[in-house]
Amino acid sequence: DKDIAWLNALLTRREAALKLTPRTDLAMIAVQGPGARASVWRTIHGSEAATSALAPFNAASVVDGGVEYFIARTGYTGEDGFEIALPAAHAEALWRALAGNGVKPCGLGARDTLRLEAGMNLYGQDMSEDVTPLESGLAWTVDMKSPRDFVGKAALAANPPRATLVGLLLEDGGGVLRAHQRVQTPAGDGEITSGTFSPTLQKSIALARVPHGVAVGDRVEVEVRDKLLAARVVKPPFVRNGRALV
């Protein structure tokens, strides 16, 4: 609702000859992991031919049994796989068919460990209206060099980043990194924005917003239950396609 309201306000302000129509008739199912693509191909007829050569962040449309599937090679886990948009009335049937082809359901808690291992931001924690993309590890998504204008470009140019988002790998035992824990660095204090225990690394990991000057390889201390625990600054992602990168 918040996104739709903002986009409609932008259309009005720019007097654009466009109409925004929310598609409440659609659903989306994400299938992620080493066997995800093969399971989708076994489930949706024609999907292998349409998507076998699909590059990451690209999509294809497939019609099977009169149902149109929009299949994108994307996901919020750091694993390979697809996100499938389809008419909501057919979502349960697809869910059950995928389960019959070896796909297991996972909840938001499992997805949260995966997205954090992949170094992916969560809105409201790692990024928000109060911090810029340049302070959220998202400078790669913002084109400040070309002459093309976009919403927020002037604001970014007028407000250079005062902090940076880094990865932390806990080196001491005795605690788990969590959001809002204080991070002590030689350049000043920072704060963890997201933290968890990584099932792949068997160590606690976090994203933290820290002052400029903190670099990969630095040692910092995190306040966990009134104790200072040592952590190492690393460059996310921590894990990609099941393989440790830190």
PDB file of C-alpha atoms in Angstrom:
ATOM      1  CA  ASP A   1       0.000   0.000   0.000  1.00  0.00           C
ATOM      2  CA  LYS A   2       2.850   2.368   0.881  1.00  0.00           C
ATOM      3  CA  ASP A   3       4.602   1.744  -2.445  1.00  0.00           C
ATOM      4  CA  ILE A   4       1.394   2.181  -4.448  1.00  0.00           C
ATOM      5  CA  ALA A   5       0.582   5.460  -2.681  1.00  0.00           C
ATOM      6  CA  TRP A   6       4.096   6.790  -3.384  1.00  0.00           C
ATOM      7  CA  LEU A   7       3.988   5.800  -7.059  1.00  0.00           C
ATOM      8  CA  ASN A   8       0.541   7.355  -7.544  1.00  0.00           C
ATOM      9  CA  ALA A   9       1.754  10.580  -5.914  1.00  0.00           C
ATOM     10  CA  LEU A  10       4.712  10.592  -8.297  1.00  0.00           C
ATOM     11  CA  LEU A  11       2.426  10.093 -11.307  1.00  0.00           C
ATOM     12  CA  THR A  12       0.285  13.019 -10.182  1.00  0.00           C
ATOM     13  CA  ARG A  13       3.249  15.289  -9.530  1.00  0.00           C
ATOM     14  CA  ARG A  14       4.799  14.585 -12.920  1.00  0.00           C
ATOM     15  CA  GLU A  15       1.458  14.597 -14.747  1.00  0.00           C
ATOM     16  CA  ALA A  16       2.423  11.324 -16.408  1.00  0.00           C
ATOM     17  CA  ALA A  17       0.047   9.729 -18.903  1.00  0.00           C
ATOM     18  CA  LEU A  18       0.193   6.440 -17.013  1.00  0.00           C
ATOM     19  CA  LYS A  19      -2.139   4.437 -14.819  1.00  0.00           C
ATOM     20  CA  LEU A  20      -1.025   2.184 -11.986  1.00  0.00           C
ATOM     21  CA  THR A  21      -3.118  -0.984 -11.617  1.00  0.00           C
ATOM     22  CA  PRO A  22      -2.360  -3.267  -8.653  1.00  0.00           C
ATOM     23  CA  ARG A  23      -2.549  -6.933  -9.713  1.00  0.00           C
ATOM     24  CA  THR A  24      -4.288  -8.566  -6.759  1.00  0.00           C
ATOM     25  CA  ASP A  25      -5.212 -11.495  -9.006  1.00  0.00           C
ATOM     26  CA  LEU A  26      -1.632 -12.811  -9.052  1.00  0.00           C
ATOM     27  CA  ALA A  27       0.458 -14.904  -6.676  1.00  0.00           C
ATOM     28  CA  MET A  28       4.163 -15.675  -6.558  1.00  0.00           C
ATOM     29  CA  ILE A  29       6.020 -18.814  -5.475  1.00  0.00           C
ATOM     30  CA  ALA A  30       9.805 -18.864  -5.100  1.00  0.00           C
ATOM     31  CA  VAL A  31      11.672 -22.131  -5.706  1.00  0.00           C
ATOM     32  CA  GLN A  32      15.308 -21.890  -4.629  1.00  0.00           C
ATOM     33  CA  GLY A  33      18.297 -24.192  -4.142  1.00  0.00           C
ATOM     34  CA  PRO A  34      20.546 -26.627  -6.025  1.00  0.00           C
ATOM     35  CA  GLY A  35      17.642 -28.694  -7.375  1.00  0.00           C
ATOM     36  CA  ALA A  36      15.205 -25.836  -7.890  1.00  0.00           C
ATOM     37  CA  ARG A  37      15.443 -25.458 -11.646  1.00  0.00           C
ATOM     38  CA  ALA A  38      15.109 -29.194 -12.344  1.00  0.00           C
ATOM     39  CA  SER A  39      12.039 -29.392 -10.080  1.00  0.00           C
ATOM     40  CA  VAL A  40      10.367 -26.499 -11.899  1.00  0.00           C
ATOM     41  CA  TRP A  41      11.156 -28.047 -15.277  1.00  0.00           C
ATOM     42  CA  ARG A  42       9.536 -31.320 -14.190  1.00  0.00           C
ATOM     43  CA  THR A  43       6.466 -29.448 -12.930  1.00  0.00           C
ATOM     44  CA  ILE A  44       5.681 -26.865 -15.637  1.00  0.00           C
ATOM     45  CA  HIS A  45       5.588 -28.292 -19.152  1.00  0.00           C
ATOM     46  CA  GLY A  46       7.661 -26.217 -21.553  1.00  0.00           C
ATOM     47  CA  SER A  47       9.553 -24.357 -18.833  1.00  0.00           C
ATOM     48  CA  GLU A  48      12.880 -26.101 -19.502  1.00  0.00           C
ATOM     49  CA  ALA A  49      12.951 -25.026 -23.141  1.00  0.00           C
ATOM     50  CA  ALA A  50      12.012 -21.469 -22.212  1.00  0.00           C
ATOM     51  CA  THR A  51      14.361 -21.007 -19.239  1.00  0.00           C
ATOM     52  CA  SER A  52      17.316 -23.414 -19.524  1.00  0.00           C
ATOM     53  CA  ALA A  53      19.506 -20.652 -21.001  1.00  0.00           C
ATOM     54  CA  LEU A  54      17.900 -17.857 -18.959  1.00  0.00           C
ATOM     55  CA  ALA A  55      20.530 -15.549 -17.463  1.00  0.00           C
ATOM     56  CA  PRO A  56      20.162 -14.342 -13.865  1.00  0.00           C
ATOM     57  CA  PHE A  57      17.702 -11.428 -13.458  1.00  0.00           C
ATOM     58  CA  ASN A  58      15.940 -12.324 -16.719  1.00  0.00           C
ATOM     59  CA  ALA A  59      12.485 -13.831 -17.176  1.00  0.00           C
ATOM     60  CA  ALA A  60      10.336 -15.788 -19.620  1.00  0.00           C
ATOM     61  CA  SER A  61       6.625 -16.484 -20.011  1.00  0.00           C
ATOM     62  CA  VAL A  62       5.365 -20.073 -20.324  1.00  0.00           C
ATOM     63  CA  VAL A  63       1.828 -21.326 -20.955  1.00  0.00           C
ATOM     64  CA  ASP A  64       1.023 -24.803 -19.657  1.00  0.00           C
ATOM     65  CA  GLY A  65      -2.493 -26.215 -19.568  1.00  0.00           C
ATOM     66  CA  GLY A  66      -3.955 -22.807 -20.325  1.00  0.00           C
ATOM     67  CA  VAL A  67      -2.188 -21.188 -17.335  1.00  0.00           C
ATOM     68  CA  GLU A  68       0.403 -18.471 -17.976  1.00  0.00           C
ATOM     69  CA  TYR A  69       3.507 -18.536 -15.783  1.00  0.00           C
ATOM     70  CA  PHE A  70       5.977 -15.641 -15.602  1.00  0.00           C
ATOM     71  CA  ILE A  71       9.227 -17.313 -14.544  1.00  0.00           C
ATOM     72  CA  ALA A  72      12.159 -15.143 -13.428  1.00  0.00           C
ATOM     73  CA  ARG A  73      15.630 -16.404 -12.558  1.00  0.00           C
ATOM     74  CA  THR A  74      15.674 -14.351  -9.377  1.00  0.00           C
ATOM     75  CA  GLY A  75      15.304 -14.904  -5.659  1.00  0.00           C
ATOM     76  CA  TYR A  76      15.923 -13.578  -2.170  1.00  0.00           C
ATOM     77  CA  THR A  77      18.171 -16.403  -0.969  1.00  0.00           C
ATOM     78  CA  GLY A  78      21.534 -16.223  -2.765  1.00  0.00           C
ATOM     79  CA  GLU A  79      20.752 -19.615  -4.286  1.00  0.00           C
ATOM     80  CA  ASP A  80      19.842 -20.377  -7.877  1.00  0.00           C
ATOM     81  CA  GLY A  81      16.237 -20.926  -8.840  1.00  0.00           C
ATOM     82  CA  PHE A  82      13.103 -19.180  -9.973  1.00  0.00           C
ATOM     83  CA  GLU A  83      10.355 -16.870  -8.774  1.00  0.00           C
ATOM     84  CA  ILE A  84       7.107 -17.809 -10.500  1.00  0.00           C
ATOM     85  CA  ALA A  85       4.203 -15.385 -10.877  1.00  0.00           C
ATOM     86  CA  LEU A  86       0.865 -16.914 -11.872  1.00  0.00           C
ATOM     87  CA  PRO A  87      -2.905 -16.417 -11.449  1.00  0.00           C
ATOM     88  CA  ALA A  88      -3.656 -16.759  -7.750  1.00  0.00           C
ATOM     89  CA  ALA A  89      -6.437 -19.255  -8.450  1.00  0.00           C
ATOM     90  CA  HIS A  90      -3.808 -21.726  -9.690  1.00  0.00           C
ATOM     91  CA  ALA A  91      -1.208 -21.166  -6.957  1.00  0.00           C
ATOM     92  CA  GLU A  92      -2.311 -24.046  -4.717  1.00  0.00           C
ATOM     93  CA  ALA A  93      -2.209 -26.520  -7.594  1.00  0.00           C
ATOM     94  CA  LEU A  94       1.324 -25.400  -8.527  1.00  0.00           C
ATOM     95  CA  TRP A  95       2.413 -25.610  -4.869  1.00  0.00           C
ATOM     96  CA  ARG A  96       1.182 -29.187  -4.587  1.00  0.00           C
ATOM     97  CA  ALA A  97       2.722 -30.151  -7.937  1.00  0.00           C
ATOM     98  CA  LEU A  98       6.098 -28.739  -6.893  1.00  0.00           C
ATOM     99  CA  ALA A  99       5.901 -30.664  -3.617  1.00  0.00           C
ATOM    100  CA  GLY A 100       5.248 -33.807  -5.638  1.00  0.00           C
ATOM    101  CA  ASN A 101       8.460 -33.148  -7.539  1.00  0.00           C
ATOM    102  CA  GLY A 102      10.695 -32.885  -4.489  1.00  0.00           C
ATOM    103  CA  VAL A 103      10.319 -29.255  -3.429  1.00  0.00           C
ATOM    104  CA  LYS A 104      10.108 -28.766   0.338  1.00  0.00           C
ATOM    105  CA  PRO A 105       8.395 -25.728   1.889  1.00  0.00           C
ATOM    106  CA  CYS A 106      10.460 -23.371   4.037  1.00  0.00           C
ATOM    107  CA  GLY A 107       9.366 -20.533   6.272  1.00  0.00           C
ATOM    108  CA  LEU A 108      10.422 -16.919   6.621  1.00  0.00           C
ATOM    109  CA  GLY A 109      12.955 -17.747   9.338  1.00  0.00           C
ATOM    110  CA  ALA A 110      14.859 -20.055   6.984  1.00  0.00           C
ATOM    111  CA  ARG A 111      14.658 -17.501   4.193  1.00  0.00           C
ATOM    112  CA  ASP A 112      16.036 -14.838   6.535  1.00  0.00           C
ATOM    113  CA  THR A 113      19.198 -16.851   7.250  1.00  0.00           C
ATOM    114  CA  LEU A 114      19.652 -17.425   3.514  1.00  0.00           C
ATOM    115  CA  ARG A 115      19.222 -13.781   2.497  1.00  0.00           C
ATOM    116  CA  LEU A 116      21.615 -12.673   5.245  1.00  0.00           C
ATOM    117  CA  GLU A 117      24.217 -15.261   4.196  1.00  0.00           C
ATOM    118  CA  ALA A 118      23.837 -13.761   0.704  1.00  0.00           C
ATOM    119  CA  GLY A 119      24.304 -10.224   2.071  1.00  0.00           C
ATOM    120  CA  MET A 120      20.861  -9.090   0.910  1.00  0.00           C
ATOM    121  CA  ASN A 121      19.167  -6.157   2.637  1.00  0.00           C
ATOM    122  CA  LEU A 122      15.876  -6.306   4.500  1.00  0.00           C
ATOM    123  CA  TYR A 123      13.712  -3.197   4.240  1.00  0.00           C
ATOM    124  CA  GLY A 124      13.100  -1.594   7.610  1.00  0.00           C
ATOM    125  CA  GLN A 125      16.356  -2.945   9.025  1.00  0.00           C
ATOM    126  CA  ASP A 126      19.314  -2.680   6.642  1.00  0.00           C
ATOM    127  CA  MET A 127      17.690  -0.009   4.476  1.00  0.00           C
ATOM    128  CA  SER A 128      14.885   2.449   5.144  1.00  0.00           C
ATOM    129  CA  GLU A 129      13.671   5.970   4.389  1.00  0.00           C
ATOM    130  CA  ASP A 130      16.169   7.260   6.963  1.00  0.00           C
ATOM    131  CA  VAL A 131      19.358   6.110   5.198  1.00  0.00           C
ATOM    132  CA  THR A 132      20.437   6.422   1.585  1.00  0.00           C
ATOM    133  CA  PRO A 133      21.323   3.563  -0.786  1.00  0.00           C
ATOM    134  CA  LEU A 134      24.914   4.804  -0.599  1.00  0.00           C
ATOM    135  CA  GLU A 135      24.901   4.031   3.140  1.00  0.00           C
ATOM    136  CA  SER A 136      23.207   0.652   2.662  1.00  0.00           C
ATOM    137  CA  GLY A 137      25.662  -1.213   0.473  1.00  0.00           C
ATOM    138  CA  LEU A 138      23.553  -0.418  -2.583  1.00  0.00           C
ATOM    139  CA  ALA A 139      25.767   2.039  -4.455  1.00  0.00           C
ATOM    140  CA  TRP A 140      26.016  -0.530  -7.263  1.00  0.00           C
ATOM    141  CA  THR A 141      22.310  -0.038  -7.958  1.00  0.00           C
ATOM    142  CA  VAL A 142      22.559   3.749  -8.333  1.00  0.00           C
ATOM    143  CA  ASP A 143      23.962   5.356 -11.495  1.00  0.00           C
ATOM    144  CA  MET A 144      25.425   8.680 -10.388  1.00  0.00           C
ATOM    145  CA  LYS A 145      27.797   9.027 -13.353  1.00  0.00           C
ATOM    146  CA  SER A 146      25.503   9.223 -16.366  1.00  0.00           C
ATOM    147  CA  PRO A 147      23.546  12.426 -17.150  1.00  0.00           C
ATOM    148  CA  ARG A 148      20.238  10.559 -16.813  1.00  0.00           C
ATOM    149  CA  ASP A 149      18.115  11.892 -13.971  1.00  0.00           C
ATOM    150  CA  PHE A 150      16.108   9.726 -11.573  1.00  0.00           C
ATOM    151  CA  VAL A 151      14.043  10.205  -8.438  1.00  0.00           C
ATOM    152  CA  GLY A 152      16.385  11.044  -5.574  1.00  0.00           C
ATOM    153  CA  LYS A 153      19.521  11.734  -7.601  1.00  0.00           C
ATOM    154  CA  ALA A 154      19.782  15.361  -6.490  1.00  0.00           C
ATOM    155  CA  ALA A 155      19.285  14.350  -2.855  1.00  0.00           C
ATOM    156  CA  LEU A 156      22.048  11.750  -3.085  1.00  0.00           C
ATOM    157  CA  ALA A 157      24.417  14.240  -4.675  1.00  0.00           C
ATOM    158  CA  ALA A 158      23.694  16.784  -1.938  1.00  0.00           C
ATOM    159  CA  ASN A 159      24.117  14.293   0.924  1.00  0.00           C
ATOM    160  CA  PRO A 160      27.367  12.308   0.706  1.00  0.00           C
ATOM    161  CA  PRO A 161      27.314   9.076   2.731  1.00  0.00           C
ATOM    162  CA  ARG A 162      28.354   9.385   6.372  1.00  0.00           C
ATOM    163  CA  ALA A 163      28.448   5.642   7.074  1.00  0.00           C
ATOM    164  CA  THR A 164      28.813   2.340   5.265  1.00  0.00           C
ATOM    165  CA  LEU A 165      27.244  -1.108   5.527  1.00  0.00           C
ATOM    166  CA  VAL A 166      29.672  -3.986   6.147  1.00  0.00           C
ATOM    167  CA  GLY A 167      29.540  -7.655   7.013  1.00  0.00           C
ATOM    168  CA  LEU A 168      30.615  -8.994  10.403  1.00  0.00           C
ATOM    169  CA  LEU A 169      31.775 -12.509  11.258  1.00  0.00           C
ATOM    170  CA  LEU A 170      31.763 -13.272  14.984  1.00  0.00           C
ATOM    171  CA  GLU A 171      35.082 -14.714  16.135  1.00  0.00           C
ATOM    172  CA  ASP A 172      34.384 -15.036  19.886  1.00  0.00           C
ATOM    173  CA  GLY A 173      31.906 -17.527  21.310  1.00  0.00           C
ATOM    174  CA  GLY A 174      29.223 -16.806  23.840  1.00  0.00           C
ATOM    175  CA  GLY A 175      26.591 -15.006  21.825  1.00  0.00           C
ATOM    176  CA  VAL A 176      24.711 -14.427  18.577  1.00  0.00           C
ATOM    177  CA  LEU A 177      24.813 -11.191  16.603  1.00  0.00           C
ATOM    178  CA  ARG A 178      21.428  -9.456  16.474  1.00  0.00           C
ATOM    179  CA  ALA A 179      19.962  -6.198  15.182  1.00  0.00           C
ATOM    180  CA  HIS A 180      20.600  -3.034  17.235  1.00  0.00           C
ATOM    181  CA  GLN A 181      23.702  -4.346  19.041  1.00  0.00           C
ATOM    182  CA  ARG A 182      26.411  -1.687  19.369  1.00  0.00           C
ATOM    183  CA  VAL A 183      29.602  -2.113  17.351  1.00  0.00           C
ATOM    184  CA  GLN A 184      32.796  -0.514  18.676  1.00  0.00           C
ATOM    185  CA  THR A 185      35.352   0.407  16.000  1.00  0.00           C
ATOM    186  CA  PRO A 186      38.492   2.589  15.971  1.00  0.00           C
ATOM    187  CA  ALA A 187      36.539   5.058  13.789  1.00  0.00           C
ATOM    188  CA  GLY A 188      33.616   5.301  16.227  1.00  0.00           C
ATOM    189  CA  ASP A 189      30.519   3.330  17.149  1.00  0.00           C
ATOM    190  CA  GLY A 190      28.200   1.617  14.703  1.00  0.00           C
ATOM    191  CA  GLU A 191      25.174  -0.643  14.975  1.00  0.00           C
ATOM    192  CA  ILE A 192      24.180  -4.055  13.694  1.00  0.00           C
ATOM    193  CA  THR A 193      21.190  -3.852  11.363  1.00  0.00           C
ATOM    194  CA  SER A 194      20.620  -7.615  10.848  1.00  0.00           C
ATOM    195  CA  GLY A 195      22.227 -10.600  12.546  1.00  0.00           C
ATOM    196  CA  THR A 196      21.735 -14.342  12.827  1.00  0.00           C
ATOM    197  CA  PHE A 197      23.492 -17.698  13.158  1.00  0.00           C
ATOM    198  CA  SER A 198      24.642 -18.931   9.754  1.00  0.00           C
ATOM    199  CA  PRO A 199      23.728 -22.605   9.212  1.00  0.00           C
ATOM    200  CA  THR A 200      26.286 -22.867   6.400  1.00  0.00           C
ATOM    201  CA  LEU A 201      29.232 -21.287   8.232  1.00  0.00           C
ATOM    202  CA  GLN A 202      28.217 -22.499  11.703  1.00  0.00           C
ATOM    203  CA  LYS A 203      29.093 -19.026  12.952  1.00  0.00           C
ATOM    204  CA  SER A 204      27.171 -15.877  13.745  1.00  0.00           C
ATOM    205  CA  ILE A 205      27.076 -13.234  11.003  1.00  0.00           C
ATOM    206  CA  ALA A 206      25.648  -9.738  10.647  1.00  0.00           C
ATOM    207  CA  LEU A 207      25.285  -6.636   8.545  1.00  0.00           C
ATOM    208  CA  ALA A 208      26.291  -3.473  10.391  1.00  0.00           C
ATOM    209  CA  ARG A 209      26.267   0.232   9.616  1.00  0.00           C
ATOM    210  CA  VAL A 210      29.599   1.668  10.731  1.00  0.00           C
ATOM    211  CA  PRO A 211      31.535   4.922  10.255  1.00  0.00           C
ATOM    212  CA  HIS A 212      33.653   5.504   7.159  1.00  0.00           C
ATOM    213  CA  GLY A 213      37.183   4.300   7.649  1.00  0.00           C
ATOM    214  CA  VAL A 214      36.238   0.816   8.831  1.00  0.00           C
ATOM    215  CA  ALA A 215      37.718  -1.596   6.303  1.00  0.00           C
ATOM    216  CA  VAL A 216      37.479  -5.265   5.382  1.00  0.00           C
ATOM    217  CA  GLY A 217      39.800  -7.254   7.644  1.00  0.00           C
ATOM    218  CA  ASP A 218      39.472  -4.892  10.616  1.00  0.00           C
ATOM    219  CA  ARG A 219      38.686  -6.307  14.041  1.00  0.00           C
ATOM    220  CA  VAL A 220      35.786  -4.733  15.943  1.00  0.00           C
ATOM    221  CA  GLU A 221      33.897  -5.503  19.142  1.00  0.00           C
ATOM    222  CA  VAL A 222      30.158  -6.086  19.442  1.00  0.00           C
ATOM    223  CA  GLU A 223      28.256  -5.535  22.673  1.00  0.00           C
ATOM    224  CA  VAL A 224      26.290  -8.745  23.307  1.00  0.00           C
ATOM    225  CA  ARG A 225      24.492  -9.013  26.650  1.00  0.00           C
ATOM    226  CA  ASP A 226      26.899  -6.594  28.335  1.00  0.00           C
ATOM    227  CA  LYS A 227      29.933  -8.424  26.945  1.00  0.00           C
ATOM    228  CA  LEU A 228      32.261  -7.238  24.190  1.00  0.00           C
ATOM    229  CA  LEU A 229      32.806  -9.995  21.624  1.00  0.00           C
ATOM    230  CA  ALA A 230      35.387  -9.817  18.838  1.00  0.00           C
ATOM    231  CA  ALA A 231      34.219  -9.828  15.220  1.00  0.00           C
ATOM    232  CA  ARG A 232      35.982  -9.456  11.876  1.00  0.00           C
ATOM    233  CA  VAL A 233      34.818  -7.066   9.142  1.00  0.00           C
ATOM    234  CA  VAL A 234      34.163  -8.945   5.887  1.00  0.00           C
ATOM    235  CA  LYS A 235      32.708  -8.134   2.497  1.00  0.00           C
ATOM    236  CA  PRO A 236      29.274  -9.715   1.860  1.00  0.00           C
ATOM    237  CA  PRO A 237      28.092 -12.081   0.601  1.00  0.00           C
ATOM    238  CA  PHE A 238      29.089 -14.592   3.255  1.00  0.00           C
ATOM    239  CA  VAL A 239      27.758 -17.543   1.242  1.00  0.00           C
ATOM    240  CA  ARG A 240      26.721 -17.954  -2.380  1.00  0.00           C
ATOM    241  CA  ASN A 241      25.205 -21.096  -3.922  1.00  0.00           C
ATOM    242  CA  GLY A 242      26.023 -23.032  -0.755  1.00  0.00           C
ATOM    243  CA  ARG A 243      29.728 -22.109  -0.797  1.00  0.00           C
ATOM    244  CA  ALA A 244      31.461 -20.112   1.958  1.00  0.00           C
ATOM    245  CA  LEU A 245      33.073 -16.881   0.711  1.00  0.00           C
ATOM    246  CA  VAL A 246      34.519 -15.521   3.979  1.00  0.00           C
TER     247      VAL A 246
END
